PDB file of C-alpha atoms in Angstrom:
ATOM      1  CA  MET W 630      94.076  47.509 210.797  1.00 86.00           C
ATOM      2  CA  ILE W 631      91.217  47.817 208.172  1.00 95.00           C
ATOM      3  CA  LYS W 632      92.025  48.051 204.414  1.00 95.00           C
ATOM      4  CA  VAL W 633      88.853  48.452 202.149  1.00 96.00           C
ATOM      5  CA  ASP W 634      89.697  48.010 198.702  1.00 95.00           C
ATOM      6  CA  GLY W 635      87.419  49.098 195.598  1.00 96.00           C
ATOM      7  CA  LEU W 636      84.282  48.401 197.694  1.00 96.00           C
ATOM      8  CA  SER W 637      81.232  48.751 195.852  1.00 97.00           C
ATOM      9  CA  ARG W 638      77.258  48.243 196.718  1.00 96.00           C
ATOM     10  CA  THR W 639      74.722  48.562 194.201  1.00 96.00           C
ATOM     11  CA  TYR W 640      70.781  47.478 194.301  1.00 94.00           C
ATOM     12  CA  ASP W 641      69.693  46.830 190.672  1.00 91.00           C
ATOM     13  CA  GLN W 642      70.455  49.879 188.863  1.00 91.00           C
ATOM     14  CA  PHE W 643      71.192  52.289 192.209  1.00 94.00           C
ATOM     15  CA  ILE W 644      74.802  52.488 192.967  1.00 95.00           C
ATOM     16  CA  ALA W 645      74.783  53.004 196.749  1.00 96.00           C
ATOM     17  CA  VAL W 646      78.516  52.943 197.201  1.00 96.00           C
ATOM     18  CA  ASN W 647      80.964  53.000 194.333  1.00 96.00           C
ATOM     19  CA  ASP W 648      84.458  51.787 194.044  1.00 96.00           C
ATOM     20  CA  VAL W 649      85.674  53.213 197.727  1.00 96.00           C
ATOM     21  CA  SER W 650      89.213  52.282 199.277  1.00 97.00           C
ATOM     22  CA  PHE W 651      90.672  53.495 202.254  1.00 96.00           C
ATOM     23  CA  SER W 652      92.824  52.237 205.169  1.00 96.00           C
ATOM     24  CA  ILE W 653      92.502  52.885 208.790  1.00 95.00           C
ATOM     25  CA  GLN W 654      95.500  52.366 211.607  1.00 93.00           C
ATOM     26  CA  SER W 655      95.021  51.187 215.002  1.00 91.00           C
ATOM     27  CA  GLY W 656      93.597  53.470 217.446  1.00 89.00           C
ATOM     28  CA  GLU W 657      92.406  56.189 215.134  1.00 93.00           C
ATOM     29  CA  ILE W 658      88.913  58.117 215.279  1.00 95.00           C
ATOM     30  CA  VAL W 659      87.956  58.418 211.741  1.00 96.00           C
ATOM     31  CA  GLY W 660      84.606  60.155 210.974  1.00 95.00           C
ATOM     32  CA  LEU W 661      82.377  59.103 208.085  1.00 95.00           C
ATOM     33  CA  LEU W 662      81.064  62.361 207.086  1.00 93.00           C
ATOM     34  CA  GLY W 663      78.248  63.276 204.278  1.00 91.00           C
ATOM     35  CA  HIS W 664      74.600  64.206 203.954  1.00 90.00           C
ATOM     36  CA  ASN W 665      71.862  61.515 204.694  1.00 87.00           C
ATOM     37  CA  GLY W 666      72.393  58.978 201.927  1.00 89.00           C
ATOM     38  CA  ALA W 667      75.729  59.618 200.681  1.00 93.00           C
ATOM     39  CA  GLY W 668      76.705  56.020 201.587  1.00 94.00           C
ATOM     40  CA  LYS W 669      77.670  56.037 204.966  1.00 93.00           C
ATOM     41  CA  THR W 670      75.666  53.480 206.392  1.00 92.00           C
ATOM     42  CA  THR W 671      76.168  51.390 203.686  1.00 95.00           C
ATOM     43  CA  VAL W 672      79.841  51.487 204.120  1.00 95.00           C
ATOM     44  CA  MET W 673      79.602  50.482 207.524  1.00 94.00           C
ATOM     45  CA  LYS W 674      77.170  47.709 207.032  1.00 93.00           C
ATOM     46  CA  MET W 675      79.732  45.981 204.756  1.00 95.00           C
ATOM     47  CA  LEU W 676      82.538  46.885 207.294  1.00 95.00           C
ATOM     48  CA  THR W 677      80.924  44.514 209.723  1.00 93.00           C
ATOM     49  CA  GLY W 678      79.745  41.528 207.188  1.00 92.00           C
ATOM     50  CA  TYR W 679      76.296  42.727 207.652  1.00 91.00           C
ATOM     51  CA  LEU W 680      75.862  43.524 204.036  1.00 93.00           C
ATOM     52  CA  GLU W 681      77.757  41.716 201.235  1.00 93.00           C
ATOM     53  CA  PRO W 682      79.392  44.168 198.719  1.00 94.00           C
ATOM     54  CA  THR W 683      78.679  43.793 195.242  1.00 96.00           C
ATOM     55  CA  ASN W 684      82.331  44.421 194.555  1.00 95.00           C
ATOM     56  CA  GLY W 685      85.307  44.796 196.689  1.00 95.00           C
ATOM     57  CA  ASN W 686      87.012  43.532 199.754  1.00 93.00           C
ATOM     58  CA  VAL W 687      87.419  44.399 203.187  1.00 94.00           C
ATOM     59  CA  GLU W 688      90.043  43.311 205.280  1.00 94.00           C
ATOM     60  CA  ILE W 689      90.825  43.373 208.979  1.00 93.00           C
ATOM     61  CA  GLU W 690      93.946  42.430 210.335  1.00 90.00           C
ATOM     62  CA  GLY W 691      94.930  40.812 207.173  1.00 89.00           C
ATOM     63  CA  LYS W 692      92.165  38.764 206.831  1.00 92.00           C
ATOM     64  CA  SER W 693      89.417  38.932 204.631  1.00 93.00           C
ATOM     65  CA  ILE W 694      85.553  39.444 205.603  1.00 91.00           C
ATOM     66  CA  ASP W 695      84.660  37.147 202.989  1.00 89.00           C
ATOM     67  CA  ASP W 696      86.703  34.077 204.518  1.00 90.00           C
ATOM     68  CA  ASP W 697      86.752  35.119 208.389  1.00 91.00           C
ATOM     69  CA  CYS W 698      83.455  36.873 208.933  1.00 91.00           C
ATOM     70  CA  LEU W 699      82.669  35.598 212.206  1.00 91.00           C
ATOM     71  CA  SER W 700      86.087  35.801 213.781  1.00 91.00           C
ATOM     72  CA  ILE W 701      86.180  39.412 212.441  1.00 92.00           C
ATOM     73  CA  GLN W 702      82.861  40.177 214.036  1.00 93.00           C
ATOM     74  CA  GLN W 703      84.109  38.881 217.291  1.00 92.00           C
ATOM     75  CA  LYS W 704      86.601  42.045 217.056  1.00 93.00           C
ATOM     76  CA  ILE W 705      83.756  44.351 216.258  1.00 95.00           C
ATOM     77  CA  GLY W 706      81.404  46.583 218.286  1.00 95.00           C
ATOM     78  CA  TYR W 707      78.621  48.111 216.115  1.00 94.00           C
ATOM     79  CA  LEU W 708      75.783  50.617 216.983  1.00 93.00           C
ATOM     80  CA  PRO W 709      73.406  50.436 213.923  1.00 89.00           C
ATOM     81  CA  GLU W 710      71.642  54.040 213.113  1.00 80.00           C
ATOM     82  CA  ASN W 711      68.506  52.276 214.583  1.00 78.00           C
ATOM     83  CA  CYS W 712      69.918  49.740 217.537  1.00 78.00           C
ATOM     84  CA  PRO W 713      67.766  46.823 217.837  1.00 72.00           C
ATOM     85  CA  THR W 714      66.651  46.050 221.287  1.00 80.00           C
ATOM     86  CA  TYR W 715      64.134  44.297 222.924  1.00 90.00           C
ATOM     87  CA  PRO W 716      62.305  46.563 224.793  1.00 91.00           C
ATOM     88  CA  GLU W 717      60.466  44.171 227.182  1.00 95.00           C
ATOM     89  CA  MET W 718      63.508  43.614 228.893  1.00 96.00           C
ATOM     90  CA  THR W 719      65.123  45.677 231.391  1.00 97.00           C
ATOM     91  CA  VAL W 720      68.843  47.552 230.705  1.00 96.00           C
ATOM     92  CA  ILE W 721      70.968  44.900 232.571  1.00 96.00           C
ATOM     93  CA  ASP W 722      68.858  41.780 231.275  1.00 97.00           C
ATOM     94  CA  TYR W 723      69.631  42.969 227.882  1.00 97.00           C
ATOM     95  CA  LEU W 724      73.082  43.672 228.469  1.00 97.00           C
ATOM     96  CA  GLU W 725      73.441  39.994 229.827  1.00 97.00           C
ATOM     97  CA  TYR W 726      71.872  38.730 227.145  1.00 96.00           C
ATOM     98  CA  ILE W 727      74.379  40.418 224.463  1.00 96.00           C
ATOM     99  CA  ALA W 728      77.409  39.653 226.654  1.00 96.00           C
ATOM    100  CA  ARG W 729      76.617  36.162 226.318  1.00 95.00           C
ATOM    101  CA  MET W 730      75.485  36.012 222.535  1.00 93.00           C
ATOM    102  CA  ARG W 731      79.122  37.928 222.304  1.00 93.00           C
ATOM    103  CA  GLY W 732      80.969  35.052 224.104  1.00 93.00           C
ATOM    104  CA  VAL W 733      81.939  36.895 227.346  1.00 95.00           C
ATOM    105  CA  ASN W 734      83.042  34.255 229.819  1.00 94.00           C
ATOM    106  CA  ASP W 735      80.603  33.700 232.642  1.00 94.00           C
ATOM    107  CA  GLU W 736      83.479  34.735 235.450  1.00 95.00           C
ATOM    108  CA  ASN W 737      83.733  38.208 233.356  1.00 96.00           C
ATOM    109  CA  ILE W 738      79.998  38.739 232.574  1.00 96.00           C
ATOM    110  CA  VAL W 739      79.670  40.790 235.926  1.00 96.00           C
ATOM    111  CA  ASP W 740      82.403  43.215 235.430  1.00 96.00           C
ATOM    112  CA  ALA W 741      81.936  43.340 231.172  1.00 96.00           C
ATOM    113  CA  ILE W 742      78.052  44.681 232.651  1.00 97.00           C
ATOM    114  CA  ARG W 743      79.364  47.043 235.315  1.00 96.00           C
ATOM    115  CA  ASN W 744      82.005  48.427 232.848  1.00 94.00           C
ATOM    116  CA  ALA W 745      79.257  49.360 230.145  1.00 94.00           C
ATOM    117  CA  ILE W 746      76.841  50.540 232.050  1.00 95.00           C
ATOM    118  CA  ASP W 747      79.541  53.025 234.028  1.00 92.00           C
ATOM    119  CA  ASN W 748      80.822  54.195 230.456  1.00 88.00           C
ATOM    120  CA  THR W 749      77.759  55.174 229.305  1.00 89.00           C
ATOM    121  CA  LYS W 750      76.589  56.405 232.598  1.00 89.00           C
ATOM    122  CA  LEU W 751      73.150  53.963 232.988  1.00 94.00           C
ATOM    123  CA  ALA W 752      73.203  53.059 236.568  1.00 95.00           C
ATOM    124  CA  GLU W 753      70.037  54.802 237.150  1.00 95.00           C
ATOM    125  CA  LYS W 754      68.372  53.148 234.694  1.00 95.00           C
ATOM    126  CA  ALA W 755      69.978  49.651 234.854  1.00 96.00           C
ATOM    127  CA  ASN W 756      66.839  47.892 236.076  1.00 96.00           C
ATOM    128  CA  GLN W 757      64.130  49.722 234.112  1.00 96.00           C
ATOM    129  CA  LEU W 758      62.516  48.403 231.015  1.00 96.00           C
ATOM    130  CA  ILE W 759      64.174  49.669 227.724  1.00 95.00           C
ATOM    131  CA  ASN W 760      60.707  50.684 226.366  1.00 93.00           C
ATOM    132  CA  THR W 761      60.236  53.253 229.267  1.00 95.00           C
ATOM    133  CA  LEU W 762      63.551  54.735 228.358  1.00 92.00           C
ATOM    134  CA  SER W 763      63.850  58.194 226.648  1.00 88.00           C
ATOM    135  CA  ARG W 764      65.384  58.160 223.116  1.00 84.00           C
ATOM    136  CA  GLY W 765      68.875  59.432 224.313  1.00 84.00           C
ATOM    137  CA  TYR W 766      68.776  56.568 227.091  1.00 89.00           C
ATOM    138  CA  ARG W 767      68.260  53.894 224.665  1.00 90.00           C
ATOM    139  CA  GLN W 768      70.888  55.401 222.432  1.00 88.00           C
ATOM    140  CA  ARG W 769      73.127  54.740 225.642  1.00 89.00           C
ATOM    141  CA  VAL W 770      72.002  51.183 225.822  1.00 93.00           C
ATOM    142  CA  GLY W 771      72.914  51.133 222.005  1.00 92.00           C
ATOM    143  CA  VAL W 772      76.668  52.116 223.125  1.00 91.00           C
ATOM    144  CA  ALA W 773      76.877  49.761 225.892  1.00 94.00           C
ATOM    145  CA  GLN W 774      76.005  46.717 224.027  1.00 95.00           C
ATOM    146  CA  ALA W 775      78.798  47.883 221.474  1.00 95.00           C
ATOM    147  CA  ILE W 776      81.440  47.736 224.036  1.00 95.00           C
ATOM    148  CA  ILE W 777      80.376  45.285 226.339  1.00 96.00           C
ATOM    149  CA  HIS W 778      83.018  42.620 224.808  1.00 95.00           C
ATOM    150  CA  GLN W 779      85.677  45.302 224.817  1.00 93.00           C
ATOM    151  CA  PRO W 780      86.156  45.469 220.786  1.00 94.00           C
ATOM    152  CA  GLU W 781      89.353  46.130 218.981  1.00 94.00           C
ATOM    153  CA  ILE W 782      86.706  47.963 216.327  1.00 95.00           C
ATOM    154  CA  LEU W 783      83.966  50.274 217.357  1.00 96.00           C
ATOM    155  CA  ILE W 784      81.436  51.339 214.533  1.00 95.00           C
ATOM    156  CA  LEU W 785      79.059  53.838 215.469  1.00 94.00           C
ATOM    157  CA  ASP W 786      76.532  54.765 213.106  1.00 91.00           C
ATOM    158  CA  GLU W 787      74.939  58.537 214.257  1.00 88.00           C
ATOM    159  CA  PRO W 788      76.054  57.817 218.337  1.00 87.00           C
ATOM    160  CA  THR W 789      74.790  61.010 219.511  1.00 85.00           C
ATOM    161  CA  ASN W 790      71.473  60.629 217.755  1.00 80.00           C
ATOM    162  CA  GLY W 791      68.666  61.917 220.189  1.00 75.00           C
ATOM    163  CA  LEU W 792      71.127  62.930 222.879  1.00 81.00           C
ATOM    164  CA  ASP W 793      70.699  66.394 224.617  1.00 84.00           C
ATOM    165  CA  PRO W 794      73.893  68.842 224.710  1.00 87.00           C
ATOM    166  CA  SER W 795      75.214  67.309 228.324  1.00 85.00           C
ATOM    167  CA  GLN W 796      74.636  63.645 226.883  1.00 83.00           C
ATOM    168  CA  ILE W 797      76.467  64.665 223.603  1.00 87.00           C
ATOM    169  CA  LEU W 798      79.627  65.508 225.884  1.00 88.00           C
ATOM    170  CA  GLN W 799      79.666  62.279 227.664  1.00 84.00           C
ATOM    171  CA  MET W 800      79.357  60.424 224.683  1.00 85.00           C
ATOM    172  CA  ARG W 801      82.239  62.408 223.144  1.00 89.00           C
ATOM    173  CA  GLN W 802      84.569  61.924 226.143  1.00 89.00           C
ATOM    174  CA  LEU W 803      83.373  57.982 226.163  1.00 86.00           C
ATOM    175  CA  ILE W 804      84.401  57.691 222.454  1.00 88.00           C
ATOM    176  CA  LYS W 805      87.960  59.569 223.097  1.00 88.00           C
ATOM    177  CA  ASP W 806      88.424  57.161 226.095  1.00 87.00           C
ATOM    178  CA  LEU W 807      87.927  54.229 224.234  1.00 85.00           C
ATOM    179  CA  SER W 808      90.235  55.003 221.456  1.00 87.00           C
ATOM    180  CA  ALA W 809      93.265  54.459 223.742  1.00 85.00           C
ATOM    181  CA  LYS W 810      92.456  50.520 223.170  1.00 86.00           C
ATOM    182  CA  THR W 811      89.987  50.759 220.272  1.00 92.00           C
ATOM    183  CA  THR W 812      90.139  51.895 216.537  1.00 95.00           C
ATOM    184  CA  VAL W 813      86.729  54.140 216.388  1.00 95.00           C
ATOM    185  CA  ILE W 814      84.959  54.629 213.158  1.00 96.00           C
ATOM    186  CA  ILE W 815      82.167  57.184 213.496  1.00 95.00           C
ATOM    187  CA  SER W 816      79.301  58.018 210.695  1.00 92.00           C
ATOM    188  CA  THR W 817      77.469  61.008 210.906  1.00 89.00           C
ATOM    189  CA  HIS W 818      76.231  64.447 208.986  1.00 85.00           C
ATOM    190  CA  ILE W 819      77.073  66.373 211.752  1.00 86.00           C
ATOM    191  CA  LEU W 820      80.154  68.616 211.307  1.00 89.00           C
ATOM    192  CA  GLN W 821      80.645  69.648 214.745  1.00 87.00           C
ATOM    193  CA  GLU W 822      80.805  65.736 215.861  1.00 88.00           C
ATOM    194  CA  VAL W 823      83.725  65.334 213.553  1.00 91.00           C
ATOM    195  CA  LYS W 824      85.711  68.081 214.358  1.00 88.00           C
ATOM    196  CA  ALA W 825      85.486  67.714 218.122  1.00 89.00           C
ATOM    197  CA  ILE W 826      86.017  63.711 218.102  1.00 91.00           C
ATOM    198  CA  CYS W 827      87.932  62.566 215.160  1.00 93.00           C
ATOM    199  CA  ASP W 828      91.640  62.584 213.663  1.00 91.00           C
ATOM    200  CA  ARG W 829      90.392  61.963 210.351  1.00 94.00           C
ATOM    201  CA  VAL W 830      87.761  62.484 208.143  1.00 95.00           C
ATOM    202  CA  ILE W 831      86.294  60.357 205.051  1.00 96.00           C
ATOM    203  CA  ILE W 832      83.897  62.905 203.333  1.00 95.00           C
ATOM    204  CA  MET W 833      81.348  61.159 201.008  1.00 95.00           C
ATOM    205  CA  LYS W 834      79.042  62.120 198.304  1.00 94.00           C
ATOM    206  CA  ASN W 835      76.706  60.153 195.970  1.00 93.00           C
ATOM    207  CA  GLY W 836      78.323  56.955 197.083  1.00 95.00           C
ATOM    208  CA  GLU W 837      82.109  57.762 196.489  1.00 95.00           C
ATOM    209  CA  ILE W 838      84.909  59.518 198.557  1.00 95.00           C
ATOM    210  CA  GLY W 839      85.195  63.610 198.054  1.00 93.00           C
ATOM    211  CA  LEU W 840      88.028  63.699 200.579  1.00 92.00           C
ATOM    212  CA  ASP W 841      90.088  61.619 202.929  1.00 94.00           C
ATOM    213  CA  SER W 842      92.309  63.867 205.127  1.00 91.00           C
ATOM    214  CA  ALA W 843      93.602  64.287 208.968  1.00 90.00           C
ATOM    215  CA  ILE W 844      91.316  66.915 210.235  1.00 87.00           C
ATOM    216  CA  LYS W 845      94.902  68.987 211.021  1.00 82.00           C
ATOM    217  CA  ASP W 846      95.761  68.957 207.430  1.00 79.00           C
ATOM    218  CA  ILE W 847      92.446  70.257 206.411  1.00 78.00           C
ATOM    219  CA  GLN W 848      93.465  73.686 207.943  1.00 65.00           C
ATOM    220  CA  GLN W 849      96.666  73.887 206.557  1.00 64.00           C
ATOM    221  CA  ILE W 850      97.058  77.089 204.005  1.00 61.00           C
ATOM    222  CA  GLU W 851      96.386  76.056 200.276  1.00 74.00           C
ATOM    223  CA  ARG W 852      95.248  79.143 199.205  1.00 84.00           C
ATOM    224  CA  LEU W 853      95.830  82.948 199.114  1.00 91.00           C
ATOM    225  CA  MET W 854      93.843  85.709 198.466  1.00 92.00           C
ATOM    226  CA  LEU W 855      95.253  88.677 196.563  1.00 95.00           C
ATOM    227  CA  SER W 856      93.729  92.030 195.523  1.00 96.00           C
ATOM    228  CA  ILE W 857      95.579  94.029 193.443  1.00 96.00           C
ATOM    229  CA  ASN W 858      95.120  96.744 190.340  1.00 94.00           C
ATOM    230  CA  CYS W 859      95.923  93.941 187.351  1.00 92.00           C
ATOM    231  CA  SER W 860      93.742  92.002 185.067  1.00 91.00           C
ATOM    232  CA  GLN W 861      93.952  88.578 185.342  1.00 90.00           C
ATOM    233  CA  GLU W 862      96.108  88.352 182.377  1.00 92.00           C
ATOM    234  CA  GLU W 863      98.513  90.940 183.620  1.00 93.00           C
ATOM    235  CA  THR W 864      98.398  89.076 187.177  1.00 95.00           C
ATOM    236  CA  LYS W 865      99.295  85.696 185.287  1.00 94.00           C
ATOM    237  CA  ALA W 866     102.145  86.913 183.499  1.00 95.00           C
ATOM    238  CA  LEU W 867     103.120  88.961 186.788  1.00 95.00           C
ATOM    239  CA  LEU W 868     103.578  85.503 188.986  1.00 95.00           C
ATOM    240  CA  SER W 869     103.949  82.944 186.057  1.00 93.00           C
ATOM    241  CA  ASP W 870     107.445  81.894 187.517  1.00 93.00           C
ATOM    242  CA  PHE W 871     106.341  81.156 190.993  1.00 94.00           C
ATOM    243  CA  ASP W 872     106.399  77.261 190.639  1.00 91.00           C
ATOM    244  CA  PHE W 873     104.367  77.652 194.145  1.00 91.00           C
ATOM    245  CA  ILE W 874     101.366  78.759 192.751  1.00 93.00           C
ATOM    246  CA  GLU W 875      99.091  76.194 190.769  1.00 91.00           C
ATOM    247  CA  SER W 876      96.298  78.331 189.424  1.00 92.00           C
ATOM    248  CA  ILE W 877      95.013  81.917 189.392  1.00 94.00           C
ATOM    249  CA  ASP W 878      91.144  82.493 189.850  1.00 91.00           C
ATOM    250  CA  PRO W 879      89.031  85.640 189.528  1.00 92.00           C
ATOM    251  CA  ILE W 880      86.927  86.152 192.710  1.00 89.00           C
ATOM    252  CA  GLN W 881      85.892  89.733 192.410  1.00 87.00           C
ATOM    253  CA  GLN W 882      86.142  92.985 190.458  1.00 85.00           C
ATOM    254  CA  GLN W 883      85.586  96.374 191.393  1.00 82.00           C
ATOM    255  CA  ALA W 884      86.419  99.930 190.070  1.00 79.00           C
ATOM    256  CA  GLY W 885      90.616  99.986 189.805  1.00 82.00           C
ATOM    257  CA  SER W 886      90.901  96.503 191.763  1.00 90.00           C
ATOM    258  CA  HIS W 887      90.964  92.667 191.154  1.00 94.00           C
ATOM    259  CA  THR W 888      90.660  89.896 193.621  1.00 95.00           C
ATOM    260  CA  PHE W 889      92.267  86.603 192.999  1.00 95.00           C
ATOM    261  CA  ARG W 890      92.404  83.335 194.830  1.00 90.00           C
ATOM    262  CA  LEU W 891      95.959  81.742 194.087  1.00 93.00           C
ATOM    263  CA  GLN W 892      95.777  77.952 194.489  1.00 88.00           C
ATOM    264  CA  LEU W 893      99.028  76.793 196.237  1.00 87.00           C
ATOM    265  CA  VAL W 894     100.869  73.467 195.480  1.00 85.00           C
ATOM    266  CA  GLN W 895     100.297  71.165 198.362  1.00 71.00           C
ATOM    267  CA  LYS W 896     103.732  70.707 199.039  1.00 69.00           C
ATOM    268  CA  THR W 897     105.975  73.580 199.768  1.00 73.00           C
ATOM    269  CA  GLU W 898     108.691  74.539 202.587  1.00 76.00           C
ATOM    270  CA  LEU W 899     107.676  78.018 202.843  1.00 80.00           C
ATOM    271  CA  THR W 900     105.189  79.077 205.228  1.00 80.00           C
ATOM    272  CA  SER W 901     102.112  81.344 204.180  1.00 78.00           C
ATOM    273  CA  ASN W 902     103.941  84.556 205.314  1.00 86.00           C
ATOM    274  CA  GLU W 903     107.169  83.871 203.341  1.00 90.00           C
ATOM    275  CA  LEU W 904     104.821  83.069 200.439  1.00 90.00           C
ATOM    276  CA  SER W 905     102.975  86.314 200.705  1.00 93.00           C
ATOM    277  CA  SER W 906     105.947  88.327 201.183  1.00 94.00           C
ATOM    278  CA  LYS W 907     107.423  87.081 197.944  1.00 94.00           C
ATOM    279  CA  ILE W 908     104.102  87.864 196.053  1.00 95.00           C
ATOM    280  CA  ALA W 909     103.988  91.162 197.392  1.00 96.00           C
ATOM    281  CA  GLN W 910     107.530  92.399 196.729  1.00 96.00           C
ATOM    282  CA  ARG W 911     106.843  91.202 193.225  1.00 95.00           C
ATOM    283  CA  VAL W 912     103.869  93.500 192.763  1.00 95.00           C
ATOM    284  CA  ILE W 913     105.527  96.352 194.507  1.00 95.00           C
ATOM    285  CA  GLU W 914     108.758  95.788 192.105  1.00 95.00           C
ATOM    286  CA  LYS W 915     106.897  95.810 189.016  1.00 94.00           C
ATOM    287  CA  GLY W 916     104.847  99.044 190.210  1.00 94.00           C
ATOM    288  CA  HIS W 917     101.531  97.677 190.761  1.00 94.00           C
ATOM    289  CA  ASP W 918      99.148  98.508 193.524  1.00 95.00           C
ATOM    290  CA  LEU W 919      98.779  95.898 196.151  1.00 95.00           C
ATOM    291  CA  TYR W 920      95.661  96.454 198.505  1.00 95.00           C
ATOM    292  CA  ALA W 921      95.591  93.090 200.214  1.00 94.00           C
ATOM    293  CA  ILE W 922      96.890  89.754 200.369  1.00 94.00           C
ATOM    294  CA  PHE W 923      96.038  86.982 203.173  1.00 90.00           C
ATOM    295  CA  PRO W 924      95.414  83.152 203.608  1.00 86.00           C
ATOM    296  CA  GLU W 925      91.888  82.024 202.818  1.00 80.00           C
ATOM    297  CA  GLN W 926      90.265  80.504 205.486  1.00 72.00           C
ATOM    298  CA  ARG W 927      89.732  76.953 205.155  1.00 73.00           C
ATOM    299  CA  ASP W 928      87.957  74.328 207.664  1.00 78.00           C
ATOM    300  CA  LEU W 929      85.900  71.478 207.673  1.00 86.00           C
ATOM    301  CA  GLU W 930      82.454  73.460 206.821  1.00 85.00           C
ATOM    302  CA  THR W 931      84.508  75.327 203.775  1.00 81.00           C
ATOM    303  CA  VAL W 932      85.782  71.731 202.670  1.00 84.00           C
ATOM    304  CA  PHE W 933      82.313  69.882 203.096  1.00 88.00           C
ATOM    305  CA  ALA W 934      80.222  72.706 201.475  1.00 85.00           C
ATOM    306  CA  GLU W 935      82.869  72.687 198.423  1.00 79.00           C
ATOM    307  CA  ILE W 936      82.765  69.040 197.920  1.00 86.00           C
ATOM    308  CA  ASN W 937      79.166  68.929 198.170  1.00 84.00           C
ATOM    309  CA  ARG W 938      78.935  72.189 195.503  1.00 77.00           C
ATOM    310  CA  VAL W 939      80.795  70.527 192.645  1.00 61.00           C
ATOM    311  CA  GLY W 940      78.717  68.729 190.763  1.00 54.00           C
ATOM    312  CA  SER W 941      75.674  69.003 192.270  1.00 53.00           C
TER     313      SER W 941
END
């Protein structure tokens, strides 16, 4: 549905986004994760046609945003990081204005406003001026305007910013509900948001993609921790014919024992228990002492920390 190819954006000598490519299928919930300044918002602005790329292209349903920007924008609902609203308007008047701007037919406007208000739990604030609302309620108004025309693609920049814990839970559920009919892209620097909502994560660092992976795949075992009474050279020789081991790296050395991280190849038909059993058998057969062997625990926090540590 969405194809991004070689997307870059520079400001004079500053490179905000550098050669970013990815594709997103219909119905996915994808999290753009990264520290502030990683390039997430710039990518989102280019996806919406709000900002022109310096290089690269965005295609949505086979149409280039360079050639069909207006028709593509009609399919997109967008919540910017700082949602532009008219503070002197009431919530309901603002949503009616947005609905008309979005081309919602007159006979459908009332239903569109009602659905947006119901989905964002704004009924009790519908007749209040926007400038009287709390930060959290203004954020909800921003989401309401983004979904009022029932877009095929929903792009949300920090959607839970300013919400209290109960509102965050409501927002997460709303996004999950919308994904039944809508492709959702969420920008955030909060790891918990990605884990709670997204099917997939794209981690950005310094304007580039550090990782593009399904959430479930991140937790697959790729490393084993091995503690034995061998040096690194002895351990490499001991396990050299195991083609499922990519590398052996020393982690810790104590009196009489050495701990190593075994990087496994990404594709293997064996389970972590089977791999551990084969290694354990080899160590014992060769007369060495085996103190421990276990999978290294990896989750989104671990991966995020690794990516942002490399080259820092």
